[in-house]
Amino acid sequence: MECPTTPASHSHRLLSPVVSHQKHKPCQIKLCTKTHFESNVDFFGISASIQGEKRNSLSGKLTEQRHQTLLSIKHHREKYWVHFIGIGGCGLSALAMLALKQGMEVSGSDIVWSSFMDGLQEAGARLYLGHSISNIKRNGDGSSLPNAIVVSSAIPPENVEILHAKSLGVPVYKRDYWLGKITEHYNLIAVSGTHGKSTTASMLAYVLSAMGDDITAIVGAHVPQFQGGNIISGRGRNFVLEADEYDGCFLGLSPYIVVVTNVEWEHVDVFKDEEATINAFRRFLKKIRSGGHLILCGDSEGASNLLNQRRQETVSDHAQLTPSFQLSSDGYSISTYGISNFNDWHASSIRLNSQGGSDYVLCHKGCPLAEISLQLPGVHNVLNSLAVIVTVMALVNDNNLTCDAINRLRFHLNNFIGVSRRFKMIGRICSCHIYDDYAHHPTEVHAVIQTARQKFPVGALWVVFQPHTFSRLAAFMKDFAAAFGDADRVVITEVYASREVNIWNISGKDLATSVVGPRSEYIPSLVSFLFPLLKLKFSVYDSKKIPGGCGRYISTWDIDKPQ
């Protein structure tokens, strides 16, 4: 089967939809790299040894501290012991699980138990509630100490475990440095962006794995289709990472491919404004290895601002399946994707499908290539899938495999069921469908409400929202107030403070009185809202008797509060 190469103005026959459920032969993905690399790798030399030459594109030489650390690890006869402070969070829990999978001894502490810690404990990690110097002593006398300590960005430097470790000479690493260490010998695919990076990274890792690539992956969310929950521990050369901008965490990386889903001001406790956020992403793009690839959503104004030069407007009579439209001054290729047709890759004819998700036509350089069908609803997930498609195509080195790769992509994209806490149905009360979503930024709130309205065009839509952090609520109050316009009823709860003290003198009640459009009210405790509904489940079976005629509602922050 040949891909269409006739002018875009002519009619095209799309690749036929994949309907067979038989097993597909894994697609062999060849990387665009010429350096020798053995796939049986773990950074610490415990379960395997690194062979082959180091890529010339790896940035810089190891610092003296890193060199000494590597030597001590290499010659250490006992199992390498890593202690994680803040292990209950989505980011550090993934690193801890990967360390366990790679044969290390793992311990960790946090102030509250999280669902991520259940899996770590089952996998053999020693976990502690609360922070204490006894947590980093294997023996009571302190004769055995961790080889390294890794610290979450949420942990203050005066933490007792950090101070004690430093006093005894135990190396203490922030998450960004540790990520740089464990990924530097891989072809790192870093998925970044203000919104959508968890779903995009998960979708990409799932698809690559399903296509036969023995990848390693770390995602900052639970993925039901990952056996490891939020990681995949493989032995191949590709490493898919959700690259977080918080606290400049992604600046310690040296990626081969960078995906930027979008850029907006979000972490107001770290970045003073949107320009500061964009500057952080610009610094990140400087980390892309020579010969690498930048894949960017051209529809995002913030992401487009990252490019140092304006997109070269070119009109092509023929669709050529090449992965990039220009080469940056820093020596990496650039591809764009989006809904708008000026992007290299774009989606057209987006529509609902029978699975409750979205169908669309995949186009490249204006040429329709294939019908894509997703189980996931919402335009934002169409964009996420486009990012995955472009990334896989960038990894394919043999153009003869392109049509076959697209066919396999379609099949596996359709099988991806999503990420926990991303518009997930968690139950029903009478005829109310209850969905849970992690949205905590005005853009995300607006997107998930639009998705709910798209999925349920008829019936009342209730939204129960718990603001996340006082600083974010204070910075985006007007944007939050306008984000609920497609809802029929809004309930705002108390603010989830996380690590903050309320110096802004702001509360959820302020947002409830500011919501533009639907009726809104402030109920401090979510339980106070849910209890009447639970009572109704046992006493009323006519949905018309539910207050407000509730048909569906979306909740945020009510299932597992983040660490």
XYZ file of C-alpha atoms in Angstrom:
563
model
C 0.000 0.000 0.000
C 1.406 3.340 -1.014
C 0.878 6.553 0.852
C -0.722 9.300 -1.238
C 1.819 11.527 -2.922
C -0.429 13.356 -5.351
C -1.086 17.053 -4.891
C -3.068 17.962 -1.790
C -5.732 19.601 -3.943
C -6.599 16.225 -5.496
C -8.797 13.639 -3.841
C -7.011 11.054 -1.703
C -7.870 7.574 -0.611
C -7.278 7.303 3.122
C -5.586 4.280 4.585
C -8.345 1.799 5.396
C -9.396 1.656 9.059
C -7.878 -1.115 11.164
C -10.676 -3.391 12.310
C -8.857 -6.641 12.928
C -8.064 -7.565 16.525
C -5.463 -10.145 15.648
C -1.930 -9.768 16.948
C 0.280 -7.542 14.843
C 3.913 -8.244 14.208
C 5.846 -5.651 16.220
C 6.993 -2.696 14.160
C 10.760 -2.423 14.303
C 11.528 1.206 15.016
C 14.955 2.360 13.907
C 16.451 5.373 15.545
C 18.068 8.239 13.696
C 21.431 7.755 15.403
C 24.757 6.409 14.294
C 26.381 5.726 17.631
C 26.906 2.234 19.027
C 24.889 1.456 22.096
C 24.149 -1.770 23.959
C 20.550 -1.961 25.118
C 21.155 -3.922 28.324
C 21.811 -0.826 30.386
C 21.359 0.445 33.853
C 23.110 3.584 34.912
C 24.619 2.225 38.104
C 26.253 -0.872 36.661
C 24.467 -3.157 39.113
C 22.332 -5.444 36.965
C 24.139 -4.727 33.692
C 27.111 -2.924 32.292
C 27.213 -0.097 29.782
C 29.049 -0.929 26.583
C 29.837 0.998 23.472
C 30.983 4.529 22.933
C 29.226 7.470 24.537
C 27.320 9.651 22.097
C 29.150 12.734 20.950
C 25.929 14.653 21.453
C 25.886 14.108 25.202
C 26.320 17.533 26.695
C 29.656 18.217 28.342
C 31.864 16.060 30.515
C 30.886 14.679 33.866
C 31.611 16.958 36.749
C 34.202 15.803 39.260
C 31.482 15.138 41.821
C 29.534 12.992 39.373
C 32.718 11.176 38.325
C 33.559 10.299 41.904
C 29.983 9.194 42.519
C 30.126 6.894 39.496
C 33.378 5.346 40.683
C 32.029 4.723 44.152
C 28.894 3.140 42.728
C 30.845 0.931 40.354
C 33.089 -0.478 43.046
C 30.473 -0.772 45.757
C 29.991 -4.451 46.607
C 26.645 -4.131 48.393
C 23.337 -3.340 46.772
C 23.133 0.367 46.021
C 20.789 2.053 48.504
C 18.798 5.161 47.562
C 16.568 7.012 50.022
C 13.818 9.247 48.586
C 12.490 12.170 50.651
C 8.954 13.004 49.521
C 8.488 9.542 48.049
C 4.685 9.725 48.084
C 4.453 12.273 45.253
C 3.836 11.271 41.651
C 7.314 12.325 40.516
C 9.532 10.752 43.173
C 7.435 7.601 43.501
C 8.120 6.842 39.833
C 11.858 7.300 40.308
C 11.760 5.051 43.360
C 9.872 2.324 41.500
C 12.339 2.457 38.614
C 15.233 2.132 41.084
C 13.570 -0.964 42.551
C 13.091 -2.448 39.078
C 16.768 -1.822 38.341
C 17.824 -3.804 41.398
C 18.531 -1.079 43.941
C 17.563 -0.995 47.572
C 14.958 1.724 48.117
C 13.631 3.490 51.159
C 11.685 6.700 51.493
C 9.676 9.013 53.687
C 6.731 11.372 53.403
C 4.350 13.144 55.733
C 1.209 11.464 54.366
C 0.557 8.096 52.805
C -0.370 8.148 49.123
C -1.708 5.541 46.712
C 1.681 5.478 44.980
C 3.256 4.215 48.199
C 1.082 1.099 48.188
C 2.774 -0.176 45.049
C 6.238 0.766 46.317
C 5.716 -1.121 49.547
C 4.509 -4.202 47.670
C 7.618 -3.978 45.460
C 9.911 -4.057 48.496
C 10.590 -0.437 49.452
C 10.946 0.496 53.142
C 8.613 3.417 53.731
C 8.235 5.796 56.663
C 5.530 8.242 57.617
C 7.139 11.430 58.874
C 10.706 12.648 58.560
C 13.373 11.520 61.022
C 17.110 10.843 61.007
C 16.301 7.243 61.970
C 14.784 6.792 58.504
C 18.222 6.882 56.895
C 19.865 4.442 59.307
C 19.639 0.805 58.326
C 21.149 -0.209 61.651
C 20.227 1.505 64.891
C 23.771 2.754 65.429
C 23.874 4.438 62.022
C 26.712 2.249 60.784
C 24.936 1.775 57.450
C 23.781 4.818 55.476
C 22.246 5.348 52.026
C 24.577 5.703 49.055
C 22.469 8.606 47.822
C 19.452 10.655 48.828
C 17.014 12.068 46.279
C 14.783 14.967 47.316
C 11.442 16.163 45.959
C 11.113 19.810 44.913
C 8.422 20.121 47.587
C 10.841 19.336 50.428
C 12.457 22.342 52.180
C 16.270 22.363 52.562
C 16.001 22.405 56.357
C 14.447 18.925 56.380
C 16.037 16.902 59.193
C 16.934 13.966 56.951
C 18.665 16.259 54.446
C 20.655 18.058 57.132
C 21.717 14.809 58.810
C 22.735 13.206 55.511
C 24.840 16.198 54.527
C 26.531 16.231 57.935
C 27.608 12.623 57.360
C 28.748 13.191 53.781
C 25.900 11.307 52.089
C 25.296 12.777 48.597
C 21.963 14.620 48.396
C 20.482 15.157 44.937
C 17.464 17.148 43.806
C 15.108 15.409 41.410
C 16.416 17.278 38.345
C 20.007 16.136 38.880
C 18.947 12.553 39.532
C 16.825 12.498 36.360
C 19.807 13.751 34.398
C 21.953 10.950 35.800
C 19.585 8.091 35.088
C 18.673 9.217 31.552
C 21.958 10.449 30.086
C 22.878 7.136 28.449
C 19.532 6.754 26.699
C 17.848 8.313 23.688
C 15.699 10.490 25.907
C 12.271 11.543 24.650
C 11.192 14.338 26.994
C 7.492 15.242 26.895
C 7.018 18.737 28.298
C 4.349 21.423 28.414
C 2.030 23.158 30.823
C -0.913 20.859 30.067
C -1.275 17.344 28.675
C 2.215 16.016 29.281
C 1.106 13.098 31.491
C -1.429 11.835 28.951
C 0.903 12.441 26.005
C 3.883 10.728 27.661
C 1.688 7.789 28.728
C 0.145 7.447 25.282
C 3.556 7.616 23.619
C 5.096 5.060 25.965
C 2.131 2.711 25.541
C 2.215 2.949 21.747
C 5.996 2.482 21.465
C 5.876 -0.497 23.799
C 2.954 -2.027 21.892
C 4.882 -1.546 18.646
C 7.719 -3.673 19.989
C 10.116 -1.087 21.409
C 11.534 -2.268 24.765
C 11.390 1.213 26.290
C 11.841 2.642 29.736
C 9.290 5.272 30.754
C 8.479 7.488 33.730
C 5.144 9.297 33.938
C 3.811 11.485 36.737
C 0.450 9.715 36.941
C -0.976 6.230 37.321
C -1.434 4.525 33.966
C -3.758 1.495 34.127
C -2.086 -0.118 31.109
C 1.401 0.099 32.665
C 2.260 -2.973 34.705
C 4.453 -0.748 36.857
C 1.690 1.807 37.457
C 3.599 4.930 36.444
C 6.747 3.401 34.951
C 7.892 0.920 32.330
C 11.274 -0.676 32.980
C 12.737 -1.865 29.702
C 16.162 -2.701 28.323
C 16.066 -0.752 25.065
C 17.686 2.527 24.162
C 14.566 4.742 24.261
C 13.482 6.464 27.466
C 10.154 8.325 27.533
C 9.988 10.886 30.325
C 7.345 13.331 31.453
C 9.576 16.387 31.785
C 8.310 18.797 34.425
C 9.183 22.495 34.326
C 8.484 22.984 38.036
C 11.557 24.292 39.838
C 13.485 24.005 36.555
C 13.441 20.216 36.897
C 13.779 19.586 33.158
C 16.934 21.695 32.876
C 19.108 18.812 34.072
C 18.178 16.689 31.060
C 19.934 16.073 27.750
C 17.083 14.929 25.490
C 17.232 13.524 21.987
C 13.612 14.475 21.289
C 11.607 17.181 23.055
C 7.830 17.440 22.788
C 6.216 20.736 23.845
C 2.440 20.377 24.141
C 1.806 24.028 25.073
C 3.240 26.771 27.273
C 1.323 28.907 29.751
C 2.038 30.502 33.091
C 1.060 27.975 35.732
C 3.568 27.466 38.551
C 3.115 30.914 40.037
C 5.221 30.023 43.091
C 8.231 29.446 40.819
C 7.733 31.693 37.773
C 6.729 35.330 38.268
C 4.892 35.583 34.914
C 4.381 33.909 31.549
C 7.573 35.377 30.128
C 9.577 33.725 32.908
C 7.900 30.432 32.036
C 8.718 30.824 28.342
C 12.334 31.655 29.188
C 12.603 28.445 31.209
C 11.358 26.459 28.207
C 13.806 28.274 25.932
C 16.632 27.184 28.224
C 15.273 23.654 28.064
C 15.373 23.625 24.266
C 19.071 24.482 24.476
C 19.515 21.043 26.057
C 18.393 19.164 22.925
C 21.255 17.114 21.540
C 22.728 18.005 18.187
C 20.874 16.027 15.539
C 17.840 15.762 17.779
C 14.266 16.853 17.237
C 11.803 19.393 18.612
C 8.109 18.524 18.230
C 5.892 21.444 19.111
C 2.183 22.303 19.091
C 1.940 25.169 16.633
C -1.545 26.074 17.859
C -0.177 27.113 21.259
C 0.869 30.749 21.271
C 3.259 30.176 24.153
C 4.861 27.153 22.483
C 5.209 28.986 19.166
C 6.979 31.823 20.963
C 9.764 29.397 21.809
C 10.989 29.372 18.245
C 13.784 31.848 17.645
C 12.705 32.406 14.077
C 9.301 32.617 12.501
C 8.001 29.559 10.773
C 9.029 29.563 7.141
C 5.785 29.659 5.186
C 6.191 27.135 2.401
C 3.615 25.632 0.120
C 4.233 22.096 -1.052
C 2.413 20.505 -3.971
C 3.234 17.050 -2.707
C 3.051 15.479 0.746
C 6.449 14.077 1.614
C 6.671 11.997 4.772
C 9.664 13.756 6.233
C 9.537 14.512 9.952
C 10.566 18.164 9.959
C 10.080 21.429 8.157
C 13.188 23.287 9.248
C 16.458 22.969 11.064
C 17.128 25.179 14.066
C 20.299 27.163 14.525
C 21.111 24.784 17.379
C 21.286 21.774 15.067
C 18.010 20.000 15.704
C 14.974 19.452 13.476
C 11.622 21.075 14.200
C 8.131 19.727 13.459
C 4.806 21.275 14.377
C 1.376 19.768 14.911
C -2.086 21.065 15.718
C -5.634 21.546 14.497
C -4.703 24.470 12.234
C -3.647 23.420 8.742
C -0.492 25.561 8.711
C 1.170 22.938 10.931
C 3.285 20.144 9.444
C 0.882 17.600 10.903
C -2.736 18.460 11.611
C -6.115 16.922 12.389
C -9.207 17.663 10.329
C -12.855 16.538 10.421
C -12.839 15.953 14.194
C -16.002 14.214 15.373
C -17.405 12.029 18.136
C -17.299 8.271 17.712
C -19.311 5.364 19.086
C -16.707 4.732 21.819
C -17.333 8.163 23.322
C -13.985 9.356 22.002
C -12.863 11.304 18.950
C -12.241 10.419 15.311
C -10.274 12.611 12.924
C -8.373 12.633 9.676
C -4.595 12.776 10.051
C -2.966 15.128 7.536
C 0.666 15.807 6.724
C 1.647 18.859 4.697
C -2.020 19.206 3.747
C -2.261 15.610 2.548
C -4.852 13.320 4.230
C -3.112 10.140 5.364
C -5.347 8.131 7.654
C -8.423 7.967 9.844
C -7.485 8.047 13.538
C -9.912 6.797 16.192
C -9.431 7.406 19.926
C -11.273 6.149 22.971
C -10.450 9.433 24.688
C -12.815 12.389 24.249
C -11.907 16.032 23.769
C -9.934 18.131 21.305
C -7.041 18.242 23.776
C -6.646 14.472 23.399
C -6.657 14.833 19.619
C -3.676 17.155 20.076
C -2.032 14.694 22.480
C -2.367 11.897 19.925
C -0.895 14.100 17.189
C 2.164 14.679 19.377
C 2.534 10.908 19.724
C 2.209 10.315 15.990
C 4.811 12.941 15.095
C 7.220 11.598 17.724
C 6.958 8.028 16.459
C 7.450 9.215 12.889
C 10.539 11.133 13.985
C 11.932 7.889 15.412
C 11.334 5.952 12.212
C 14.499 6.015 10.119
C 13.293 4.013 7.124
C 10.652 5.787 5.033
C 9.584 2.428 3.594
C 8.130 1.675 7.039
C 6.089 4.859 7.181
C 2.739 3.523 5.971
C 3.101 0.403 8.073
C 4.012 2.522 11.103
C 0.919 4.692 10.642
C -1.291 1.602 10.439
C 0.173 0.225 13.666
C -0.044 3.625 15.286
C -3.758 3.811 14.549
C -4.375 0.372 15.985
C -2.531 1.053 19.257
C -3.803 4.613 19.664
C -7.330 3.235 19.562
C -6.459 0.742 22.321
C -5.108 3.369 24.711
C -7.603 3.935 27.542
C -6.014 6.936 29.210
C -4.533 7.987 32.532
C -6.064 7.898 35.991
C -7.751 11.110 37.136
C -8.091 12.420 33.588
C -11.862 12.589 33.003
C -12.345 9.132 34.478
C -15.778 7.829 35.377
C -15.638 6.655 38.977
C -19.272 5.746 39.630
C -22.961 6.528 39.363
C -25.490 7.791 41.887
C -29.027 7.367 40.557
C -28.563 8.602 36.984
C -25.640 10.867 37.818
C -22.418 9.890 36.087
C -19.538 10.924 38.346
C -16.223 11.791 36.706
C -12.943 12.672 38.363
C -10.361 14.966 36.800
C -7.047 16.413 37.906
C -7.595 19.830 36.270
C -6.225 22.658 38.404
C -5.524 25.454 35.899
C -8.249 27.591 34.222
C -7.335 26.261 30.775
C -7.605 22.684 32.012
C -10.894 23.327 33.819
C -12.393 24.868 30.692
C -11.150 21.967 28.533
C -12.562 19.232 30.758
C -15.945 20.963 31.066
C -16.074 21.299 27.276
C -15.255 17.591 27.008
C -18.045 16.721 29.434
C -20.516 18.852 27.506
C -19.382 17.200 24.278
C -19.886 13.737 25.752
C -23.182 14.645 27.482
C -24.905 17.314 25.370
C -28.222 16.734 27.160
C -28.721 16.940 30.921
C -27.509 19.147 33.713
C -23.763 19.394 34.229
C -22.576 19.998 37.787
C -18.943 20.789 38.524
C -17.422 20.398 41.985
C -14.058 22.109 42.088
C -11.403 22.279 44.779
C -8.825 24.997 43.994
C -5.235 23.845 44.249
C -2.956 26.232 46.184
C -3.710 29.754 47.324
C -1.051 31.274 45.052
C -2.589 29.787 41.908
C -6.101 30.867 42.895
C -4.918 34.411 43.638
C -3.028 34.687 40.338
C -5.802 33.278 38.140
C -8.975 34.338 39.954
C -10.476 36.096 36.898
C -9.553 33.221 34.591
C -11.040 30.653 36.949
C -14.227 32.721 37.273
C -14.723 32.562 33.495
C -13.719 28.899 33.074
C -17.009 27.352 34.249
C -19.260 28.897 31.603
C -20.387 25.582 30.060
C -21.529 24.146 33.394
C -25.060 24.351 34.796
C -24.131 24.373 38.464
C -20.786 24.945 40.210
C -19.738 24.038 43.730
C -16.435 25.397 45.048
C -14.805 23.813 48.106
C -12.003 24.881 50.399
C -8.565 25.414 48.852
C -6.113 22.538 48.895
C -3.109 24.348 50.372
C -0.414 21.783 49.574
C 2.780 23.267 51.008
C 1.502 26.875 51.157
C 0.415 29.235 53.926
C -2.485 31.522 52.994
C -0.669 34.868 52.892
C -3.092 36.036 50.177
C -6.088 35.918 52.529
C -8.113 34.184 49.828
C -10.542 31.282 49.936
C -12.764 29.113 47.785
C -15.677 31.324 48.774
C -14.077 34.215 46.876
C -14.089 32.120 43.713
C -17.662 30.913 44.293
C -18.913 34.504 44.411
C -16.921 35.386 41.278
C -18.003 32.586 38.913
C -19.396 34.044 35.695
C -22.479 32.364 34.221
C -23.806 29.316 36.057
C -25.192 29.297 39.571
C -22.388 28.683 42.056
C -22.059 28.126 45.762
C -19.379 27.521 48.343
C -19.408 24.274 50.342
C -16.155 24.012 52.324
C -16.079 20.231 52.603
C -16.618 17.924 49.670
C -18.115 15.356 52.030
C -20.827 17.865 52.899
C -21.810 17.922 49.235
C -21.552 14.192 48.576
C -23.420 13.013 51.690
C -26.858 14.192 50.492
C -26.266 12.467 47.138
C -25.301 9.241 48.899
C -28.485 9.457 50.947
C -30.459 9.928 47.739
C -28.963 6.738 46.297
C -30.708 4.723 48.965
C -33.935 6.691 49.128
C -34.658 8.109 45.670
C -34.423 6.394 42.297
C -35.949 9.144 40.197
C -33.190 11.424 38.883
C -35.667 14.275 38.528
C -35.815 14.507 42.323
C -32.087 15.192 42.616
C -31.533 18.859 43.536
C -31.023 20.902 40.405
C -31.828 17.959 38.157
C -28.259 16.695 38.343
C -27.330 14.528 35.388
C -23.529 14.407 35.662
C -20.833 16.115 37.604
C -17.114 16.438 37.479
C -14.983 16.554 40.583
C -11.378 17.535 41.071
C -8.928 16.904 43.896
C -11.430 14.759 45.771
C -10.054 11.264 45.337
C -6.319 11.358 45.955
C -4.908 14.692 46.967
C -1.491 15.283 45.381
C 1.686 15.372 47.387
